[in-house]
PDB file of C-alpha atoms and ligand atoms in Angstrom:
ATOM      1  CA  MET A   1      35.491   8.935   1.520  1.00 89.00           C
ATOM      2  CA  THR A   2      34.512   5.369   0.000  1.00 92.00           C
ATOM      3  CA  ILE A   3      31.059   4.028  -0.827  1.00 93.00           C
ATOM      4  CA  ALA A   4      32.211   1.229   2.191  1.00 94.00           C
ATOM      5  CA  SER A   5      33.054   3.691   4.879  1.00 94.00           C
ATOM      6  CA  TYR A   6      29.838   5.866   4.158  1.00 95.00           C
ATOM      7  CA  PHE A   7      27.685   2.912   4.488  1.00 95.00           C
ATOM      8  CA  ALA A   8      29.649   1.546   7.383  1.00 95.00           C
ATOM      9  CA  ASP A   9      28.864   4.865   9.482  1.00 96.00           C
ATOM     10  CA  LEU A  10      25.390   5.509   7.745  1.00 96.00           C
ATOM     11  CA  ILE A  11      24.312   2.092   9.281  1.00 96.00           C
ATOM     12  CA  GLU A  12      25.938   2.613  12.831  1.00 96.00           C
ATOM     13  CA  GLN A  13      24.339   6.165  13.014  1.00 95.00           C
ATOM     14  CA  ILE A  14      20.780   5.273  11.665  1.00 95.00           C
ATOM     15  CA  SER A  15      20.284   1.953  13.531  1.00 93.00           C
ATOM     16  CA  PRO A  16      19.040   3.027  16.857  1.00 91.00           C
ATOM     17  CA  ILE A  17      16.375   4.809  14.843  1.00 89.00           C
ATOM     18  CA  HIS A  18      15.310   2.630  11.981  1.00 88.00           C
ATOM     19  CA  GLY A  19      16.286  -0.829  13.470  1.00 87.00           C
ATOM     20  CA  ARG A  20      19.685  -2.618  12.217  1.00 90.00           C
ATOM     21  CA  GLY A  21      17.851  -4.946   9.611  1.00 89.00           C
ATOM     22  CA  GLU A  22      16.096  -1.756   7.962  1.00 88.00           C
ATOM     23  CA  ALA A  23      19.122   0.229   8.170  1.00 93.00           C
ATOM     24  CA  ILE A  24      21.107  -2.244   5.918  1.00 94.00           C
ATOM     25  CA  SER A  25      18.244  -2.250   3.595  1.00 92.00           C
ATOM     26  CA  ILE A  26      17.737   1.305   3.404  1.00 93.00           C
ATOM     27  CA  ALA A  27      21.774   1.295   2.532  1.00 95.00           C
ATOM     28  CA  LYS A  28      21.328  -1.089   0.017  1.00 93.00           C
ATOM     29  CA  ILE A  29      18.588   0.950  -1.834  1.00 92.00           C
ATOM     30  CA  ILE A  30      20.753   4.000  -1.718  1.00 94.00           C
ATOM     31  CA  ALA A  31      23.749   1.998  -3.054  1.00 93.00           C
ATOM     32  CA  GLU A  32      21.344   0.953  -6.008  1.00 91.00           C
ATOM     33  CA  ASP A  33      19.143   3.931  -6.575  1.00 89.00           C
ATOM     34  CA  VAL A  34      21.498   6.823  -5.752  1.00 91.00           C
ATOM     35  CA  PHE A  35      24.668   5.636  -6.393  1.00 91.00           C
ATOM     36  CA  HIS A  36      24.078   3.079  -9.139  1.00 91.00           C
ATOM     37  CA  CYS A  37      26.385   0.689  -7.407  1.00 89.00           C
ATOM     38  CA  ALA A  38      25.906  -3.067  -6.696  1.00 87.00           C
ATOM     39  CA  SER A  39      27.471  -3.284  -3.301  1.00 91.00           C
ATOM     40  CA  ILE A  40      27.447  -1.427  -0.094  1.00 93.00           C
ATOM     41  CA  GLN A  41      31.053  -2.499   0.510  1.00 92.00           C
ATOM     42  CA  SER A  42      32.575  -1.015  -2.601  1.00 89.00           C
ATOM     43  CA  VAL A  43      35.688   0.565  -2.237  1.00 91.00           C
ATOM     44  CA  GLN A  44      35.223   3.238  -4.749  1.00 89.00           C
ATOM     45  CA  GLN A  45      35.507   6.620  -3.814  1.00 92.00           C
ATOM     46  CA  LEU A  46      32.301   9.182  -3.537  1.00 90.00           C
ATOM     47  CA  THR A  47      32.661  12.125  -5.976  1.00 91.00           C
ATOM     48  CA  SER A  48      32.290  15.555  -4.035  1.00 92.00           C
ATOM     49  CA  GLU A  49      28.868  15.694  -5.197  1.00 92.00           C
ATOM     50  CA  GLN A  50      27.766  12.184  -4.169  1.00 91.00           C
ATOM     51  CA  GLN A  51      29.165  13.301  -0.667  1.00 91.00           C
ATOM     52  CA  VAL A  52      27.031  16.280  -0.327  1.00 93.00           C
ATOM     53  CA  GLN A  53      24.004  14.101  -1.658  1.00 92.00           C
ATOM     54  CA  ALA A  54      24.830  11.190   0.899  1.00 92.00           C
ATOM     55  CA  GLN A  55      25.353  13.687   3.798  1.00 94.00           C
ATOM     56  CA  ALA A  56      21.797  15.498   3.099  1.00 95.00           C
ATOM     57  CA  ILE A  57      20.202  11.862   2.970  1.00 96.00           C
ATOM     58  CA  LYS A  58      21.959  10.632   6.221  1.00 96.00           C
ATOM     59  CA  GLU A  59      20.934  13.862   8.088  1.00 96.00           C
ATOM     60  CA  GLU A  60      17.089  13.334   6.731  1.00 96.00           C
ATOM     61  CA  LEU A  61      17.307   9.636   7.719  1.00 96.00           C
ATOM     62  CA  LEU A  62      18.327  10.758  11.683  1.00 95.00           C
ATOM     63  CA  THR A  63      15.127  12.335  11.840  1.00 94.00           C
ATOM     64  CA  GLY A  64      13.345   9.062  11.623  1.00 92.00           C
ATOM     65  CA  LYS A  65      12.051  10.123   7.871  1.00 94.00           C
ATOM     66  CA  PRO A  66      11.489   6.942   5.665  1.00 94.00           C
ATOM     67  CA  LEU A  67      13.969   6.515   2.836  1.00 95.00           C
ATOM     68  CA  GLN A  68      11.106   6.354   0.400  1.00 95.00           C
ATOM     69  CA  GLN A  69       9.882   9.720   1.350  1.00 96.00           C
ATOM     70  CA  ILE A  70      13.531  11.272   1.397  1.00 96.00           C
ATOM     71  CA  LEU A  71      13.751   9.961  -2.371  1.00 95.00           C
ATOM     72  CA  GLY A  72      10.086  10.559  -2.935  1.00 96.00           C
ATOM     73  CA  MET A  73      10.060   7.146  -4.600  1.00 95.00           C
ATOM     74  CA  ALA A  74       9.020   3.540  -3.528  1.00 95.00           C
ATOM     75  CA  ASP A  75       9.398   0.150  -5.296  1.00 94.00           C
ATOM     76  CA  PHE A  76       6.369  -1.880  -5.633  1.00 97.00           C
ATOM     77  CA  TYR A  77       5.886  -4.979  -7.759  1.00 97.00           C
ATOM     78  CA  GLY A  78       8.793  -4.236  -9.870  1.00 96.00           C
ATOM     79  CA  LEU A  79       7.305  -0.630 -10.526  1.00 98.00           C
ATOM     80  CA  LYS A  80       8.145   2.852  -9.118  1.00 97.00           C
ATOM     81  CA  PHE A  81       5.757   5.152  -7.250  1.00 98.00           C
ATOM     82  CA  ILE A  82       6.026   8.814  -6.289  1.00 98.00           C
ATOM     83  CA  VAL A  83       5.309   8.963  -2.431  1.00 98.00           C
ATOM     84  CA  ASP A  84       5.071  12.015  -0.105  1.00 96.00           C
ATOM     85  CA  GLU A  85       3.646  12.481   3.555  1.00 95.00           C
ATOM     86  CA  HIS A  86       0.156  12.306   2.026  1.00 97.00           C
ATOM     87  CA  VAL A  87       0.070   8.722   0.886  1.00 97.00           C
ATOM     88  CA  LEU A  88       1.089   5.424   2.610  1.00 97.00           C
ATOM     89  CA  ILE A  89       4.626   4.024   1.461  1.00 96.00           C
ATOM     90  CA  PRO A  90       3.446   1.069  -0.567  1.00 96.00           C
ATOM     91  CA  ARG A  91       4.266  -2.298   1.732  1.00 93.00           C
ATOM     92  CA  GLN A  92       5.619  -5.614   0.840  1.00 91.00           C
ATOM     93  CA  GLU A  93       2.496  -7.311   2.183  1.00 92.00           C
ATOM     94  CA  THR A  94       0.161  -5.432  -0.223  1.00 96.00           C
ATOM     95  CA  GLU A  95       2.367  -6.946  -3.317  1.00 97.00           C
ATOM     96  CA  GLU A  96       0.789 -10.439  -1.992  1.00 96.00           C
ATOM     97  CA  LEU A  97      -2.943  -8.730  -2.252  1.00 97.00           C
ATOM     98  CA  VAL A  98      -2.001  -7.863  -5.765  1.00 98.00           C
ATOM     99  CA  PHE A  99      -0.606 -11.190  -6.643  1.00 97.00           C
ATOM    100  CA  GLU A 100      -3.814 -12.823  -5.096  1.00 97.00           C
ATOM    101  CA  ALA A 101      -6.254 -10.745  -7.391  1.00 97.00           C
ATOM    102  CA  LEU A 102      -3.924 -11.748 -10.346  1.00 97.00           C
ATOM    103  CA  ARG A 103      -4.472 -15.343  -9.330  1.00 96.00           C
ATOM    104  CA  VAL A 104      -8.376 -15.096  -8.889  1.00 96.00           C
ATOM    105  CA  PHE A 105      -8.943 -13.499 -12.346  1.00 96.00           C
ATOM    106  CA  PRO A 106      -7.028 -14.300 -15.732  1.00 93.00           C
ATOM    107  CA  PRO A 107      -5.440 -11.027 -16.798  1.00 92.00           C
ATOM    108  CA  GLU A 108      -6.955 -11.311 -20.302  1.00 90.00           C
ATOM    109  CA  GLU A 109     -10.456 -11.506 -18.751  1.00 92.00           C
ATOM    110  CA  ASN A 110     -12.765  -8.546 -19.307  1.00 92.00           C
ATOM    111  CA  ILE A 111     -13.134  -7.516 -15.788  1.00 97.00           C
ATOM    112  CA  LYS A 112     -14.352  -4.265 -14.000  1.00 98.00           C
ATOM    113  CA  VAL A 113     -12.070  -3.195 -10.597  1.00 98.00           C
ATOM    114  CA  LEU A 114     -12.586  -0.939  -8.026  1.00 98.00           C
ATOM    115  CA  ASP A 115      -9.884  -0.302  -5.445  1.00 98.00           C
ATOM    116  CA  ILE A 116     -10.959   1.546  -1.966  1.00 98.00           C
ATOM    117  CA  GLY A 117      -8.491   3.723  -0.222  1.00 98.00           C
ATOM    118  CA  THR A 118      -5.966   3.801  -3.164  1.00 98.00           C
ATOM    119  CA  GLY A 119      -3.518   6.112  -1.513  1.00 98.00           C
ATOM    120  CA  SER A 120      -0.147   6.211  -3.866  1.00 98.00           C
ATOM    121  CA  GLY A 121      -2.475   3.975  -6.292  1.00 98.00           C
ATOM    122  CA  CYS A 122      -0.146   1.125  -6.045  1.00 98.00           C
ATOM    123  CA  ILE A 123      -2.912  -1.499  -6.144  1.00 98.00           C
ATOM    124  CA  PRO A 124      -4.757  -0.366  -9.259  1.00 98.00           C
ATOM    125  CA  ILE A 125      -1.951   0.605 -11.389  1.00 98.00           C
ATOM    126  CA  THR A 126      -0.024  -2.667 -10.583  1.00 98.00           C
ATOM    127  CA  LEU A 127      -3.387  -4.617 -11.532  1.00 98.00           C
ATOM    128  CA  LYS A 128      -3.572  -2.618 -14.826  1.00 98.00           C
ATOM    129  CA  HIS A 129      -0.119  -2.854 -15.590  1.00 98.00           C
ATOM    130  CA  GLU A 130      -0.123  -6.609 -15.203  1.00 97.00           C
ATOM    131  CA  ALA A 131      -3.813  -7.045 -16.564  1.00 97.00           C
ATOM    132  CA  PRO A 132      -4.274  -4.286 -19.188  1.00 96.00           C
ATOM    133  CA  GLY A 133      -7.536  -5.477 -20.486  1.00 95.00           C
ATOM    134  CA  TRP A 134      -9.030  -4.793 -16.902  1.00 97.00           C
ATOM    135  CA  GLU A 135     -11.197  -1.775 -16.241  1.00 97.00           C
ATOM    136  CA  VAL A 136      -9.930  -0.232 -13.032  1.00 98.00           C
ATOM    137  CA  SER A 137     -11.284   2.410 -10.939  1.00 98.00           C
ATOM    138  CA  ALA A 138     -10.029   3.629  -7.609  1.00 98.00           C
ATOM    139  CA  ILE A 139     -11.171   5.945  -4.733  1.00 98.00           C
ATOM    140  CA  ASP A 140      -9.843   7.855  -2.234  1.00 98.00           C
ATOM    141  CA  ILE A 141     -11.165  10.437   0.214  1.00 97.00           C
ATOM    142  CA  SER A 142      -7.753  12.499   0.242  1.00 97.00           C
ATOM    143  CA  GLU A 143      -7.304  14.757  -2.695  1.00 98.00           C
ATOM    144  CA  GLU A 144      -3.332  15.014  -2.110  1.00 98.00           C
ATOM    145  CA  ALA A 145      -3.276  11.288  -2.267  1.00 98.00           C
ATOM    146  CA  LEU A 146      -5.483  11.045  -5.537  1.00 98.00           C
ATOM    147  CA  TYR A 147      -2.970  13.754  -7.183  1.00 98.00           C
ATOM    148  CA  ILE A 148      -0.021  11.486  -6.105  1.00 98.00           C
ATOM    149  CA  ALA A 149      -2.080   8.424  -7.450  1.00 98.00           C
ATOM    150  CA  HIS A 150      -2.730  10.337 -10.897  1.00 98.00           C
ATOM    151  CA  LEU A 151       1.239  10.797 -11.280  1.00 98.00           C
ATOM    152  CA  ASN A 152       1.887   7.574 -10.703  1.00 98.00           C
ATOM    153  CA  ALA A 153      -0.746   6.331 -13.315  1.00 98.00           C
ATOM    154  CA  LEU A 154       0.730   8.536 -15.797  1.00 98.00           C
ATOM    155  CA  ASN A 155       4.379   7.455 -14.736  1.00 98.00           C
ATOM    156  CA  ASN A 156       3.450   3.993 -15.301  1.00 98.00           C
ATOM    157  CA  ASP A 157       1.359   4.472 -18.430  1.00 98.00           C
ATOM    158  CA  THR A 158      -1.855   2.887 -17.027  1.00 98.00           C
ATOM    159  CA  GLU A 159      -5.339   4.381 -17.290  1.00 98.00           C
ATOM    160  CA  ILE A 160      -7.263   4.325 -14.069  1.00 98.00           C
ATOM    161  CA  TYR A 161     -10.566   6.113 -13.334  1.00 97.00           C
ATOM    162  CA  PHE A 162      -9.850   8.202  -9.956  1.00 98.00           C
ATOM    163  CA  LEU A 163     -12.615   9.575  -7.833  1.00 97.00           C
ATOM    164  CA  LYS A 164     -12.469  11.649  -4.867  1.00 97.00           C
ATOM    165  CA  GLN A 165     -14.969   9.694  -2.426  1.00 96.00           C
ATOM    166  CA  ASP A 166     -15.423   8.950   1.419  1.00 96.00           C
ATOM    167  CA  ILE A 167     -16.547   5.054   1.372  1.00 97.00           C
ATOM    168  CA  LEU A 168     -18.124   5.969   4.894  1.00 96.00           C
ATOM    169  CA  ASP A 169     -20.513   8.074   3.273  1.00 96.00           C
ATOM    170  CA  GLU A 170     -23.425   5.899   1.817  1.00 96.00           C
ATOM    171  CA  ASP A 171     -25.020   8.702  -0.081  1.00 94.00           C
ATOM    172  CA  GLN A 172     -22.042   8.873  -2.347  1.00 92.00           C
ATOM    173  CA  TRP A 173     -22.198   5.251  -3.431  1.00 94.00           C
ATOM    174  CA  GLU A 174     -25.039   5.435  -6.145  1.00 88.00           C
ATOM    175  CA  ASN A 175     -22.868   6.434  -8.903  1.00 84.00           C
ATOM    176  CA  HIS A 176     -20.888   3.075  -8.799  1.00 92.00           C
ATOM    177  CA  ARG A 177     -22.005   0.523 -11.152  1.00 89.00           C
ATOM    178  CA  TYR A 178     -21.352  -3.219 -10.720  1.00 96.00           C
ATOM    179  CA  TYR A 179     -17.862  -4.832 -10.332  1.00 98.00           C
ATOM    180  CA  ASP A 180     -16.322  -8.027 -10.510  1.00 98.00           C
ATOM    181  CA  LEU A 181     -13.447  -7.385  -8.216  1.00 98.00           C
ATOM    182  CA  ILE A 182     -13.604  -5.060  -5.192  1.00 98.00           C
ATOM    183  CA  ILE A 183     -10.076  -4.562  -3.464  1.00 98.00           C
ATOM    184  CA  SER A 184      -9.214  -2.585  -0.364  1.00 98.00           C
ATOM    185  CA  ASN A 185      -6.171  -2.154   2.298  1.00 98.00           C
ATOM    186  CA  PRO A 186      -8.172   0.242   4.499  1.00 97.00           C
ATOM    187  CA  PRO A 187      -6.909   1.815   7.561  1.00 95.00           C
ATOM    188  CA  TYR A 188      -7.492  -0.527  10.520  1.00 93.00           C
ATOM    189  CA  ILE A 189      -5.003   0.318  13.341  1.00 91.00           C
ATOM    190  CA  PRO A 190      -6.696   1.401  16.564  1.00 90.00           C
ATOM    191  CA  HIS A 191      -5.498   4.845  18.037  1.00 89.00           C
ATOM    192  CA  SER A 192      -4.780   2.761  21.310  1.00 89.00           C
ATOM    193  CA  GLU A 193      -2.361   0.563  19.502  1.00 88.00           C
ATOM    194  CA  ALA A 194      -0.263   3.678  17.978  1.00 86.00           C
ATOM    195  CA  SER A 195       2.142   3.089  20.779  1.00 84.00           C
ATOM    196  CA  LEU A 196       3.319  -0.160  19.017  1.00 83.00           C
ATOM    197  CA  MET A 197       3.872   1.490  15.941  1.00 82.00           C
ATOM    198  CA  PRO A 198       7.564   2.747  14.920  1.00 80.00           C
ATOM    199  CA  ASP A 199       7.909   6.692  15.489  1.00 81.00           C
ATOM    200  CA  SER A 200       8.824   6.847  11.819  1.00 81.00           C
ATOM    201  CA  VAL A 201       5.628   5.565  10.445  1.00 86.00           C
ATOM    202  CA  LYS A 202       3.566   7.856  13.199  1.00 86.00           C
ATOM    203  CA  LYS A 203       5.698  11.052  12.370  1.00 88.00           C
ATOM    204  CA  PHE A 204       6.008  10.674   8.606  1.00 92.00           C
ATOM    205  CA  GLU A 205       3.066   8.787   7.242  1.00 92.00           C
ATOM    206  CA  PRO A 206      -0.762   9.895   6.772  1.00 93.00           C
ATOM    207  CA  SER A 207      -2.615   9.094   9.880  1.00 89.00           C
ATOM    208  CA  VAL A 208      -5.990   9.050   7.946  1.00 91.00           C
ATOM    209  CA  ALA A 209      -4.526   5.850   6.052  1.00 91.00           C
ATOM    210  CA  LEU A 210      -3.555   4.213   9.152  1.00 92.00           C
ATOM    211  CA  PHE A 211      -5.749   4.742  12.219  1.00 90.00           C
ATOM    212  CA  VAL A 212      -9.273   4.109  13.092  1.00 92.00           C
ATOM    213  CA  GLU A 213     -11.275   4.783  16.344  1.00 89.00           C
ATOM    214  CA  ASP A 214     -11.065   2.245  19.160  1.00 87.00           C
ATOM    215  CA  SER A 215     -14.646   1.946  19.270  1.00 88.00           C
ATOM    216  CA  ASP A 216     -15.045   0.401  15.944  1.00 91.00           C
ATOM    217  CA  PRO A 217     -11.726  -0.822  14.463  1.00 92.00           C
ATOM    218  CA  VAL A 218     -13.381  -2.828  11.342  1.00 95.00           C
ATOM    219  CA  ILE A 219     -15.484   0.061  10.428  1.00 96.00           C
ATOM    220  CA  PHE A 220     -13.880   0.094   6.920  1.00 97.00           C
ATOM    221  CA  TYR A 221     -14.254  -3.481   6.230  1.00 98.00           C
ATOM    222  CA  LYS A 222     -17.939  -3.345   7.440  1.00 97.00           C
ATOM    223  CA  LYS A 223     -18.733  -0.706   5.145  1.00 97.00           C
ATOM    224  CA  ILE A 224     -16.972  -1.940   2.261  1.00 98.00           C
ATOM    225  CA  ALA A 225     -18.662  -5.189   3.014  1.00 98.00           C
ATOM    226  CA  LYS A 226     -21.950  -3.578   2.765  1.00 97.00           C
ATOM    227  CA  PHE A 227     -20.903  -1.393  -0.261  1.00 97.00           C
ATOM    228  CA  ALA A 228     -19.802  -4.775  -1.995  1.00 97.00           C
ATOM    229  CA  ARG A 229     -23.391  -6.557  -1.173  1.00 96.00           C
ATOM    230  CA  GLN A 230     -24.786  -3.918  -3.355  1.00 95.00           C
ATOM    231  CA  HIS A 231     -21.943  -3.638  -6.121  1.00 97.00           C
ATOM    232  CA  LEU A 232     -20.208  -6.873  -6.647  1.00 97.00           C
ATOM    233  CA  ARG A 233     -21.595  -9.030  -9.389  1.00 96.00           C
ATOM    234  CA  GLN A 234     -22.874 -12.569  -8.585  1.00 92.00           C
ATOM    235  CA  ASN A 235     -19.607 -14.680  -7.955  1.00 92.00           C
ATOM    236  CA  GLY A 236     -17.459 -11.279  -7.894  1.00 97.00           C
ATOM    237  CA  VAL A 237     -14.611 -11.632  -5.476  1.00 98.00           C
ATOM    238  CA  LEU A 238     -13.904  -8.971  -2.532  1.00 98.00           C
ATOM    239  CA  LEU A 239     -10.413  -9.025  -1.339  1.00 98.00           C
ATOM    240  CA  PHE A 240      -9.227  -7.298   1.855  1.00 98.00           C
ATOM    241  CA  GLU A 241      -5.929  -6.588   3.067  1.00 98.00           C
ATOM    242  CA  THR A 242      -6.081  -7.471   6.975  1.00 96.00           C
ATOM    243  CA  ASN A 243      -3.406  -7.990   9.705  1.00 91.00           C
ATOM    244  CA  GLU A 244      -2.942 -11.172  11.906  1.00 90.00           C
ATOM    245  CA  PHE A 245      -4.917  -9.373  14.828  1.00 90.00           C
ATOM    246  CA  ASN A 246      -8.370  -8.566  12.526  1.00 93.00           C
ATOM    247  CA  ALA A 247      -8.373 -11.087  10.063  1.00 96.00           C
ATOM    248  CA  THR A 248     -10.712 -13.520  12.083  1.00 97.00           C
ATOM    249  CA  ASP A 249     -13.091 -10.501  12.831  1.00 96.00           C
ATOM    250  CA  VAL A 250     -13.174  -9.540   8.964  1.00 98.00           C
ATOM    251  CA  GLU A 251     -13.778 -13.124   8.319  1.00 98.00           C
ATOM    252  CA  ALA A 252     -16.727 -13.350  10.764  1.00 97.00           C
ATOM    253  CA  LEU A 253     -18.295 -10.278   9.636  1.00 97.00           C
ATOM    254  CA  LEU A 254     -17.994 -11.495   5.759  1.00 98.00           C
ATOM    255  CA  ILE A 255     -19.857 -14.711   6.654  1.00 97.00           C
ATOM    256  CA  LYS A 256     -22.480 -12.755   8.699  1.00 96.00           C
ATOM    257  CA  GLU A 257     -23.065 -10.271   5.701  1.00 95.00           C
ATOM    258  CA  GLY A 258     -23.823 -13.468   3.359  1.00 95.00           C
ATOM    259  CA  PHE A 259     -20.522 -13.657   1.508  1.00 97.00           C
ATOM    260  CA  HIS A 260     -19.501 -17.266   0.185  1.00 96.00           C
ATOM    261  CA  GLN A 261     -16.352 -18.974   0.400  1.00 97.00           C
ATOM    262  CA  VAL A 262     -14.759 -16.668   2.962  1.00 98.00           C
ATOM    263  CA  GLN A 263     -10.966 -17.614   3.459  1.00 98.00           C
ATOM    264  CA  ILE A 264      -8.168 -16.152   5.233  1.00 98.00           C
ATOM    265  CA  ILE A 265      -4.893 -16.252   3.317  1.00 97.00           C
ATOM    266  CA  LYS A 266      -1.530 -15.981   5.229  1.00 96.00           C
ATOM    267  CA  ASP A 267       1.547 -14.212   4.003  1.00 93.00           C
ATOM    268  CA  ILE A 268       5.036 -15.342   3.373  1.00 92.00           C
ATOM    269  CA  HIS A 269       5.998 -15.043   6.945  1.00 91.00           C
ATOM    270  CA  ARG A 270       2.753 -17.302   7.743  1.00 94.00           C
ATOM    271  CA  LYS A 271       0.590 -14.303   9.537  1.00 95.00           C
ATOM    272  CA  ASP A 272      -2.992 -13.818   8.367  1.00 96.00           C
ATOM    273  CA  ARG A 273      -3.051 -11.095   5.782  1.00 96.00           C
ATOM    274  CA  ILE A 274      -5.596 -11.392   3.098  1.00 97.00           C
ATOM    275  CA  VAL A 275      -9.373 -12.341   3.446  1.00 98.00           C
ATOM    276  CA  LYS A 276     -11.306 -13.233   0.244  1.00 98.00           C
ATOM    277  CA  ALA A 277     -14.818 -13.750  -0.161  1.00 98.00           C
ATOM    278  CA  LYS A 278     -17.378 -14.431  -2.988  1.00 97.00           C
ATOM    279  CA  ALA A 279     -20.624 -12.457  -3.585  1.00 95.00           C
TER     280      ALA A 279
HETATM  281  N1  LIG B 301      -4.085   1.122  -1.302  1.00 58.42           N
HETATM  282  C1  LIG B 301      -2.777   1.924  -0.469  1.00 58.42           C
HETATM  283  C2  LIG B 301      -1.729   0.619  -0.194  1.00 58.42           C
HETATM  284  O1  LIG B 301      -2.240  -0.289  -0.264  1.00 58.42           O
HETATM  285  C3  LIG B 301      -3.098   2.679   0.589  1.00 58.42           C
HETATM  286  C4  LIG B 301      -3.753   2.028   1.869  1.00 58.42           C
HETATM  287  C5  LIG B 301      -4.236   3.183   2.824  1.00 58.42           C
HETATM  288  O2  LIG B 301      -3.886   3.923   3.006  1.00 58.42           O
HETATM  289  N2  LIG B 301      -4.739   2.339   4.110  1.00 58.42           N
HETATM  290  O3  LIG B 301      -0.534   1.158   0.013  1.00 58.42           O
END
């Protein structure tokens, strides 16, 4: 079987499940990362070993499993991150959050940073990689996620202080010091909107990382804002990832909490994506 015929068949079969655009992206990642081949139209033959591997990947994709979980690896900001079912797959939108953090503080400045709800650790690890002088800490409620985040920090040669903590529990706040930057991409999807999410996300990604109660969809933003009032230095910066449906609610709550220069920043698709504020 040629590489081209494998991918033509793969795209055809997985498009109904993953969507055609995503199916083509999946094919390109497999070509590059698994077959080390530049094109999905190559007429090169797959070896018999590659055919077995190709078939196994296709079968898993047909269950709706995201490619990153099948390969156990995701790309983020030019780095590789181990992922499994306990962590959210790092998203492109989150790269923009990281980019914004690196725009706000010069990499050579000696600042202290905290990432809340770190998951795979993609945010703190990328920040530390880009700005080695920063002192970066990260918390998460999930022990399984922290295990993956630790591995990712090791693999990417970065030193991060990880701590298991539930940010919603105020009793756990006191062992924190002051930070110059607090950053978070918290869960924010109300359970009632779950039906709008792709099945592959609902079935395979951790619900603790995604969903919140309908009764208080901005609960994490509220708690983190309160935490930041107590643990951000004067002129420190709070950076949140949001989506286009909750950005103005988050903006309003930060203004109400007394933050300054509250600003919504759009992503490359012109959608509200980041809310930034100063203490
Ligand atoms: N911080 C991680 C990310 O941005 C995890 C976020 C989450 O689990 N809500 O990918």
